[in-house]
Coordinates of C-alpha atoms and ligand atoms in Angstrom, one line a residue:
X1 CA 14.1 5.1 25.6
X2 CA 13.5 8.1 23.3
X3 CA 11.4 8.2 20.1
X4 CA 11.8 10.8 17.4
X5 CA 9.1 11.0 14.8
X6 CA 10.9 11.7 11.5
X7 CA 8.1 10.8 9.1
X8 CA 4.4 10.2 8.8
X9 CA 4.0 12.8 11.5
X10 CA 0.8 14.7 10.8
X11 CA 0.8 13.2 7.3
X12 CA 0.3 9.8 5.7
X13 CA 3.6 9.1 4.0
X14 CA 7.3 8.7 4.9
X15 CA 6.9 6.5 7.9
X16 CA 10.1 6.7 9.9
X17 CA 10.4 6.6 13.7
X18 CA 13.8 6.6 15.4
X19 CA 14.2 4.7 18.7
X20 CA 17.1 5.6 20.9
X21 CA 18.0 3.2 23.7
X22 CA 21.1 3.7 25.9
X23 CA 23.5 2.6 23.2
X24 CA 21.6 1.7 20.1
X25 CA 19.6 3.5 17.4
X26 CA 16.8 1.5 15.8
X27 CA 14.7 2.7 13.0
X28 CA 11.0 1.6 12.8
X29 CA 10.2 1.7 9.0
X30 CA 12.1 3.7 6.4
X31 CA 9.4 5.0 4.2
X32 CA 9.4 7.3 1.2
X33 CA 7.5 10.6 1.3
X34 CA 4.9 10.7 -1.5
X35 CA 2.8 13.5 -3.0
X36 CA 3.7 16.5 -5.0
X37 CA 6.9 15.4 -6.7
X38 CA 9.2 18.3 -5.9
X39 CA 8.0 18.7 -2.3
X40 CA 8.3 14.9 -1.7
X41 CA 11.7 14.8 -3.4
X42 CA 13.0 17.6 -1.0
X43 CA 11.8 15.5 2.0
X44 CA 13.4 12.3 0.6
X45 CA 16.7 13.5 -0.6
X46 CA 18.3 13.9 2.9
X47 CA 17.8 11.9 6.0
X48 CA 17.3 13.9 9.2
X49 CA 19.8 11.5 10.9
X50 CA 23.1 9.8 9.9
X51 CA 22.3 6.4 8.2
X52 CA 25.8 5.1 9.3
X53 CA 24.7 5.5 12.9
X54 CA 21.6 3.3 12.6
X55 CA 22.2 -0.1 14.2
X56 CA 19.1 -1.9 12.8
X57 CA 15.8 -1.4 11.0
X58 CA 12.5 -3.1 11.9
X59 CA 10.1 -3.0 9.0
X60 CA 6.3 -3.3 9.5
X61 CA 5.3 -4.0 5.9
X62 CA 6.2 -3.6 2.2
X63 CA 4.3 -0.5 1.2
X64 CA 6.6 2.1 -0.3
X65 CA 5.7 4.8 2.2
X66 CA 7.1 2.5 4.9
X67 CA 10.0 0.8 3.0
X68 CA 10.8 3.0 0.0
X69 CA 14.0 4.7 1.4
X70 CA 15.7 1.5 2.6
X71 CA 17.9 1.3 -0.5
X72 CA 18.9 5.0 0.0
X73 CA 19.7 4.2 3.7
X74 CA 22.1 1.5 2.4
X75 CA 23.5 3.8 -0.3
X76 CA 24.4 6.2 2.5
X77 CA 26.2 3.8 4.7
X78 CA 23.7 1.7 6.7
X79 CA 25.1 -1.8 7.1
X80 CA 23.0 -3.3 9.9
X81 CA 20.2 -5.8 9.7
X82 CA 16.7 -5.2 8.5
X83 CA 14.1 -7.4 10.4
X84 CA 10.8 -8.1 8.8
X85 CA 8.4 -11.0 7.9
X86 CA 8.9 -13.4 5.0
X87 CA 5.9 -12.1 3.1
X88 CA 7.3 -8.5 3.3
X89 CA 10.8 -9.6 2.3
X90 CA 9.4 -11.3 -0.9
X91 CA 7.3 -8.3 -1.9
X92 CA 10.2 -5.8 -1.4
X93 CA 12.2 -7.2 -4.3
X94 CA 9.8 -6.4 -7.2
X95 CA 8.5 -3.3 -5.4
X96 CA 11.8 -1.6 -4.9
X97 CA 13.4 -2.7 -8.2
X98 CA 10.4 -1.2 -9.9
X99 CA 10.9 2.0 -7.9
X100 CA 14.6 2.2 -8.9
X101 CA 13.7 1.6 -12.5
X102 CA 10.9 4.2 -12.6
X103 CA 13.3 6.8 -11.1
X104 CA 16.0 5.9 -13.7
X105 CA 13.5 6.2 -16.6
X106 CA 12.2 9.6 -15.3
X107 CA 15.8 10.9 -14.9
X108 CA 16.7 9.8 -18.5
X109 CA 13.4 11.2 -19.9
X110 CA 13.7 14.6 -18.2
X111 CA 17.5 14.8 -18.9
X112 CA 16.7 14.6 -22.7
X113 CA 14.0 17.3 -22.4
X114 CA 16.3 19.5 -20.4
X115 CA 18.8 19.7 -23.3
X116 CA 16.2 21.8 -25.2
X117 CA 14.5 23.5 -22.3
X118 CA 16.7 24.7 -19.4
X119 CA 13.6 25.5 -17.2
X120 CA 13.0 21.7 -16.9
X121 CA 14.4 20.5 -13.6
X122 CA 16.0 17.1 -13.6
X123 CA 15.9 15.1 -10.3
X124 CA 18.6 12.6 -9.6
X125 CA 17.3 9.1 -8.7
X126 CA 17.4 8.6 -5.0
X127 CA 18.9 5.1 -5.5
X128 CA 19.7 2.6 -8.2
X129 CA 19.1 -1.1 -8.7
X130 CA 22.5 -2.0 -7.1
X131 CA 21.4 -0.4 -3.8
X132 CA 18.2 -2.3 -3.8
X133 CA 20.1 -5.6 -4.3
X134 CA 22.6 -4.7 -1.6
X135 CA 19.7 -3.8 0.8
X136 CA 17.9 -7.1 0.1
X137 CA 21.0 -9.0 1.4
X138 CA 20.6 -7.3 4.8
X139 CA 17.1 -8.7 5.5
X140 CA 16.5 -11.2 8.2
X141 CA 13.0 -12.7 8.2
X142 CA 11.2 -13.6 11.4
X143 CA 7.9 -15.4 12.2
X144 CA 5.0 -13.6 13.9
X145 CA 4.4 -14.0 17.7
X146 CA 8.0 -15.4 18.2
X147 CA 10.1 -12.9 20.2
X148 CA 13.6 -12.5 19.0
X149 CA 16.5 -10.5 20.5
X150 CA 18.2 -8.0 18.1
X151 CA 20.7 -6.7 20.6
X152 CA 21.3 -7.3 24.3
X153 CA 18.2 -6.1 26.1
X154 CA 16.4 -5.2 22.9
X155 CA 13.7 -7.7 22.1
X156 CA 11.2 -7.6 19.2
X157 CA 7.9 -9.5 18.5
X158 CA 5.8 -9.3 15.3
X159 CA 2.0 -9.6 15.4
X160 CA -0.3 -9.8 12.3
X161 CA -1.5 -6.3 11.3
X162 CA -4.0 -7.6 8.8
X163 CA -3.2 -4.7 6.4
X164 CA -1.4 -6.4 3.4
X165 CA 0.4 -9.7 2.9
X166 CA 3.2 -9.9 5.5
X167 CA 2.2 -6.8 7.4
X168 CA 3.1 -6.7 11.2
X169 CA 2.5 -4.8 14.3
X170 CA 5.7 -4.4 16.2
X171 CA 6.4 -4.8 19.9
X172 CA 9.9 -3.5 21.0
X173 CA 11.0 -4.2 24.6
X174 CA 14.0 -2.6 26.1
X175 CA 15.0 -1.0 29.4
X176 CA 11.9 -2.4 31.1
X177 CA 9.7 -0.5 28.6
X178 CA 7.3 -1.9 26.0
X179 CA 6.7 0.1 22.8
X180 CA 4.0 -1.0 20.5
X181 CA 3.7 0.2 16.8
X182 CA 0.8 -0.6 14.5
X183 CA 2.7 -0.1 11.2
X184 CA -0.5 0.2 9.1
X185 CA -3.5 -1.6 10.6
X186 CA -6.1 -3.5 8.5
X187 CA -9.8 -3.8 9.4
X188 CA -11.4 -6.7 11.1
X189 CA -13.4 -9.2 8.9
X190 CA -11.5 -8.1 5.9
X191 CA -11.4 -10.5 2.9
X192 CA -8.4 -12.8 2.3
X193 CA -6.3 -11.7 5.2
X194 CA -6.6 -12.9 8.8
X195 CA -7.7 -10.3 11.3
X196 CA -5.1 -8.1 13.1
X197 CA -3.7 -9.7 16.3
X198 CA -3.4 -7.1 19.0
X199 CA -0.1 -6.6 20.8
X200 CA -0.7 -8.1 24.3
X201 CA 1.0 -5.4 26.5
X202 CA 2.6 -2.0 25.7
X203 CA 3.2 1.0 27.9
X204 CA 3.5 3.3 24.9
X205 CA 1.7 2.8 21.7
X206 CA 2.3 4.4 18.3
X207 CA -0.8 4.0 16.1
X208 CA -1.6 4.9 12.5
X209 CA -4.8 6.8 11.9
X210 CA -5.3 7.1 8.2
X211 CA -9.0 6.7 8.8
X212 CA -8.9 7.8 12.5
X213 CA -12.1 9.8 12.1
X214 CA -14.0 7.7 9.6
X215 CA -16.2 4.6 9.7
X216 CA -16.1 2.3 6.7
X217 CA -19.5 1.6 5.2
X218 CA -21.0 -1.3 3.4
X219 CA -18.0 -3.7 3.7
X220 CA -20.1 -6.7 2.8
X221 CA -21.6 -5.2 -0.3
X222 CA -18.3 -4.7 -2.2
X223 CA -18.5 -7.9 -4.2
X224 CA -22.2 -7.4 -5.1
X225 CA -21.4 -3.9 -6.2
X226 CA -18.6 -5.3 -8.4
X227 CA -21.1 -7.9 -9.9
X228 CA -23.6 -5.1 -10.7
X229 CA -20.9 -3.0 -12.5
X230 CA -19.8 -6.0 -14.6
X231 CA -23.3 -7.1 -15.5
X232 CA -24.4 -3.6 -16.5
X233 CA -21.4 -3.1 -18.7
X234 CA -21.8 -6.6 -20.2
X235 CA -25.4 -5.8 -21.1
X236 CA -24.0 -2.8 -23.1
X237 CA -21.3 -5.1 -24.6
X238 CA -18.6 -2.9 -23.2
X239 CA -15.4 -3.4 -21.2
X240 CA -14.7 -2.6 -17.5
X241 CA -11.4 -0.8 -17.0
X242 CA -10.2 -1.0 -13.4
X243 CA -7.3 1.2 -12.4
X244 CA -5.7 -0.6 -9.6
X245 CA -2.7 -0.6 -7.3
X246 CA -0.5 -3.6 -8.1
X247 CA -0.1 -4.7 -4.6
X248 CA -3.1 -6.1 -2.6
X249 CA -5.9 -4.3 -4.4
X250 CA -5.4 -6.3 -7.7
X251 CA -5.3 -9.6 -5.8
X252 CA -8.5 -8.6 -3.9
X253 CA -10.3 -7.9 -7.2
X254 CA -9.1 -11.2 -8.7
X255 CA -10.3 -13.0 -5.5
X256 CA -13.8 -11.3 -5.8
X257 CA -14.0 -12.0 -9.6
X258 CA -13.1 -15.7 -8.9
X259 CA -15.9 -16.0 -6.3
X260 CA -18.4 -14.3 -8.6
X261 CA -17.5 -16.6 -11.5
X262 CA -17.7 -19.7 -9.3
X263 CA -21.1 -18.6 -8.1
X264 CA -22.2 -17.7 -11.7
X265 CA -23.1 -14.2 -10.6
X266 CA -21.3 -12.7 -13.6
X267 CA -20.7 -13.9 -17.2
X268 CA -17.4 -15.6 -17.6
X269 CA -15.7 -12.8 -19.7
X270 CA -12.0 -12.5 -20.0
X271 CA -10.0 -10.7 -17.4
X272 CA -6.7 -9.1 -18.4
X273 CA -4.2 -8.2 -15.7
X274 CA -2.1 -5.7 -17.6
X275 CA 0.6 -4.9 -15.1
X276 CA 3.8 -6.9 -14.9
X277 CA 4.3 -5.7 -11.3
X278 CA 0.8 -6.9 -10.3
X279 CA 1.6 -10.2 -11.9
X280 CA 4.8 -10.5 -9.8
X281 CA 2.9 -9.7 -6.6
X282 CA 0.1 -12.2 -7.5
X283 CA 2.7 -15.0 -7.8
X284 CA 4.0 -14.1 -4.3
X285 CA 0.5 -14.2 -2.9
X286 CA 0.1 -17.6 -4.5
X287 CA 3.1 -18.8 -2.5
X288 CA 1.5 -17.7 0.8
X289 CA -1.9 -19.3 0.6
X290 CA -1.4 -20.8 4.0
X291 CA -1.4 -17.2 5.5
X292 CA -4.9 -16.4 4.3
X293 CA -8.2 -16.5 6.3
X294 CA -10.7 -19.3 6.9
X295 CA -13.1 -18.0 4.3
X296 CA -10.3 -18.1 1.6
X297 CA -9.5 -21.7 2.7
X298 CA -13.2 -22.7 2.6
X299 CA -13.9 -21.3 -0.8
X300 CA -10.6 -22.0 -2.6
X301 CA -7.5 -23.4 -0.8
X302 CA -9.2 -26.5 0.7
X303 CA -10.7 -27.3 -2.7
X304 CA -7.2 -27.2 -4.3
X305 CA -7.9 -23.9 -6.0
X306 CA -5.8 -20.8 -6.1
X307 CA -8.0 -17.7 -5.3
X308 CA -6.1 -15.5 -7.6
X309 CA -5.9 -17.7 -10.7
X310 CA -8.8 -19.0 -12.8
X311 CA -9.5 -20.0 -16.3
X312 CA -10.3 -16.7 -17.9
X313 CA -7.5 -14.6 -16.4
X314 CA -4.6 -13.6 -18.7
X315 CA -1.5 -11.7 -17.5
X316 CA -0.2 -9.6 -20.3
X317 CA 3.6 -9.1 -20.2
X318 CA 4.9 -7.2 -23.2
X319 CA 3.9 -3.7 -24.3
X320 CA 2.9 -5.3 -27.6
X321 CA 0.4 -7.6 -25.8
X322 CA -0.9 -4.6 -23.8
X323 CA -1.4 -2.5 -27.0
X324 CA -3.2 -5.5 -28.7
X325 CA -5.9 -5.2 -26.0
X326 CA -7.1 -2.0 -27.5
X327 CA -8.2 -3.9 -30.5
X328 CA -10.1 -6.5 -28.5
X329 CA -13.8 -5.9 -29.3
X330 CA -15.7 -8.2 -27.0
X331 CA -16.7 -7.5 -23.4
X332 CA -13.8 -8.0 -21.0
X333 CA -12.3 -6.7 -17.8
X334 CA -8.9 -4.9 -17.8
X335 CA -7.0 -4.4 -14.5
X336 CA -4.0 -2.1 -14.9
X337 CA -1.9 0.4 -12.9
X338 CA -1.3 2.9 -11.7
X339 CA -4.1 3.0 -9.1
X340 CA -4.6 6.8 -9.4
X341 CA -4.3 6.8 -13.2
X342 CA -1.2 9.0 -13.1
X343 CA 1.2 6.6 -14.9
X344 CA 1.4 3.1 -16.2
X345 CA -0.6 1.2 -18.8
X346 CA -4.0 2.2 -17.5
X347 CA -3.5 5.6 -19.1
X348 CA -3.4 4.0 -22.5
X349 CA -6.6 2.0 -21.7
X350 CA -8.3 5.2 -20.5
X351 CA -7.2 7.1 -23.6
X352 CA -8.8 4.5 -25.8
X353 CA -11.7 3.5 -23.6
X354 CA -13.1 6.7 -22.0
X355 CA -14.8 7.9 -25.2
X356 CA -16.8 4.8 -25.7
X357 CA -20.2 5.0 -23.9
X358 CA -20.5 1.2 -23.6
X359 CA -17.5 1.0 -21.3
X360 CA -17.2 1.5 -17.5
X361 CA -14.2 2.8 -15.6
X362 CA -14.4 1.3 -12.1
X363 CA -12.5 3.2 -9.4
X364 CA -11.6 0.9 -6.4
X365 CA -9.1 2.9 -4.5
X366 CA -8.4 6.3 -3.0
X367 CA -7.8 9.1 -5.5
X368 CA -5.6 11.9 -4.3
X369 CA -6.3 15.5 -5.3
X370 CA -5.0 16.7 -8.7
X371 CA -4.7 13.1 -10.1
X372 CA -6.4 11.9 -13.3
X373 CA -8.3 9.4 -11.1
X374 CA -9.7 12.2 -9.0
X375 CA -10.8 14.1 -12.1
X376 CA -12.8 11.0 -13.2
X377 CA -14.4 10.5 -9.7
X378 CA -15.3 14.2 -9.6
X379 CA -17.3 13.8 -12.8
X380 CA -15.3 15.9 -15.3
X381 CA -16.7 15.7 -18.8
X382 CA -13.2 16.1 -20.4
X383 CA -9.7 15.2 -19.3
X384 CA -6.3 15.5 -20.9
X385 CA -4.3 12.3 -21.5
X386 CA -0.9 12.3 -23.2
X387 CA -1.7 15.9 -24.3
X388 CA -5.0 14.9 -26.0
X389 CA -8.4 16.1 -24.9
X390 CA -10.5 13.1 -24.2
X391 CA -14.3 13.4 -23.9
X392 CA -15.7 11.2 -21.2
X393 CA -18.6 9.1 -22.5
X394 CA -17.9 5.9 -20.5
X395 CA -19.7 5.4 -17.2
X396 CA -17.5 6.2 -14.1
X397 CA -18.3 4.0 -11.1
X398 CA -16.7 3.8 -7.6
X399 CA -16.7 1.1 -5.0
X400 CA -15.3 2.4 -1.7
X401 CA -15.4 -0.8 0.2
X402 CA -11.9 -1.9 -0.7
X403 CA -9.6 -0.4 1.9
X404 CA -6.4 -1.8 3.4
X405 CA -6.7 0.4 6.5
X406 CA -9.0 -0.1 9.4
X407 CA -11.4 2.6 10.4
X408 CA -11.8 4.5 13.7
X409 CA -13.5 1.6 15.5
X410 CA -10.8 -0.9 14.3
X411 CA -8.1 1.5 15.5
X412 CA -9.7 2.0 18.9
X413 CA -10.4 -1.7 19.4
X414 CA -6.8 -2.5 18.6
X415 CA -5.5 -0.1 21.3
X416 CA -8.2 -1.3 23.8
X417 CA -7.1 -4.9 23.2
X418 CA -3.5 -4.0 24.3
X419 CA -3.1 -4.0 28.0
X420 CA -1.2 -1.4 30.2
X421 CA -1.2 1.4 27.5
X422 CA -0.6 4.7 29.2
X423 CA 0.3 6.9 26.3
X424 CA -0.6 6.9 22.6
X425 CA 1.2 8.8 19.8
X426 CA -1.0 9.2 16.7
X427 CA 0.9 9.1 13.4
X428 CA 0.3 8.4 9.7
X429 CA -2.8 10.6 9.4
X430 CA -3.8 14.0 8.0
X431 CA -4.6 16.4 10.9
X432 CA -8.5 16.0 10.9
X433 CA -8.2 12.2 11.0
X434 CA -5.6 12.4 13.9
X435 CA -7.6 14.9 15.8
X436 CA -10.8 12.8 15.4
X437 CA -9.2 9.7 16.7
X438 CA -7.7 11.7 19.6
X439 CA -11.1 13.1 20.6
X440 CA -12.8 9.8 20.4
X441 CA -10.0 8.1 22.5
X442 CA -10.1 10.9 25.1
X443 CA -13.9 10.5 25.5
X444 CA -13.6 6.8 26.2
X445 CA -10.3 6.7 28.1
X446 CA -9.8 9.9 30.2
X447 CA -6.5 8.7 31.8
X448 CA -4.8 8.1 28.5
X449 CA -2.1 10.5 27.5
X450 CA -2.5 11.2 23.8
X451 CA -0.2 13.2 21.5
X452 CA 0.0 14.0 17.8
X453 CA 3.7 14.6 17.2
X454 CA 5.0 17.0 14.7
X455 CA 7.9 16.0 12.4
X456 CA 11.1 15.9 14.4
X457 CA 9.5 15.8 17.8
X458 CA 11.3 13.7 20.4
X459 CA 9.7 12.2 23.5
X460 CA 11.1 10.1 26.3
X461 CA 9.1 7.1 27.5
Ligands
ZN501 ZN1 0.5 0.4 4.2

């Protein structure tokens, strides 16, 4: 069996690993590269393999850096099956339809601008809605911990990765070899989701290492931190604006708010979820309550409550409803995307809310360099939004305890819980994180062969 690392090699996006058996080509994930738009587009526009020759795809989870090029794979001739979990399959539909629609809108917007300014570069959409719909028809869903054969002598088993709803670690068995792949791994004792389930045995293990050299802090304090921010802002009669990723993070915030309201730790002020995509995902989460952990069952599900829905939550749908929120004068909480404040409705809320010293902007996710979210975290006094200079008078707060990725100890414990591992390939990590995990693993397990593959590297196992 051969593995070629075509994406997420020494970086954190574009997850794509090609497995070659004697007569089949299987793709583990088909993620989109993200980052600087032009650079990412160059990496996304051509596959480093022929999509027509791929026999099947096995998908670990829905995040776009793992699933985002599936419609393009289909557009370019892939016609095999895509194996994944039910949760992932349900999330893919709104996620990738939204991606197709954003690409179309961008294309139309920049095409118009380019009529008057020929220096503006217009990028063709990578795929359209029709390709997403065609791709969705190829999905076969499978339960976790139930081995299934995808071809003769190629067997696959999914294990819970505890990262987002539906996320799986993957075990692929063929030619007497066992290959394990984390996809993305969540941390242990995380809220809502059950803990990751280790793959029982694997000779070769591909592990993510987003936080391969970091230990998460203060996990248990996140909800208390959230309560403090809400209470402080309420005492000033302001609003809390939370830029949030639509998938997983928004549902985590809703879950925490629901717990805080039930425990009367914060005043019952209105919560507006101003993101149609987050609303779609929240509905899907509500259909999967059985998948969530004991604590979620104890606090909500067993009492007949939905963790993500409560009396004072309103999901705004239309742009009109969204704009009306700017006129709302009383204390409230607004959750809106995008998570790094680069696009979406949150930019309007920031444009209107940042200049008011009663308000708080609460950052709950990673903010990449050169994003508006990063400028806020870095303490800039002024930012530019829609061409306007905005003076920042609102409080800017961050809570770092919300993370969908496990830390170094979670990653090492996951590998240690898998028996018979002889070699580990570290992917999905910036170089310092990958190197940190490698050094830590080497210290503890001297006989382990550990590599950090470069893009395009092939190894035989
Ligand atoms: Zn992920």
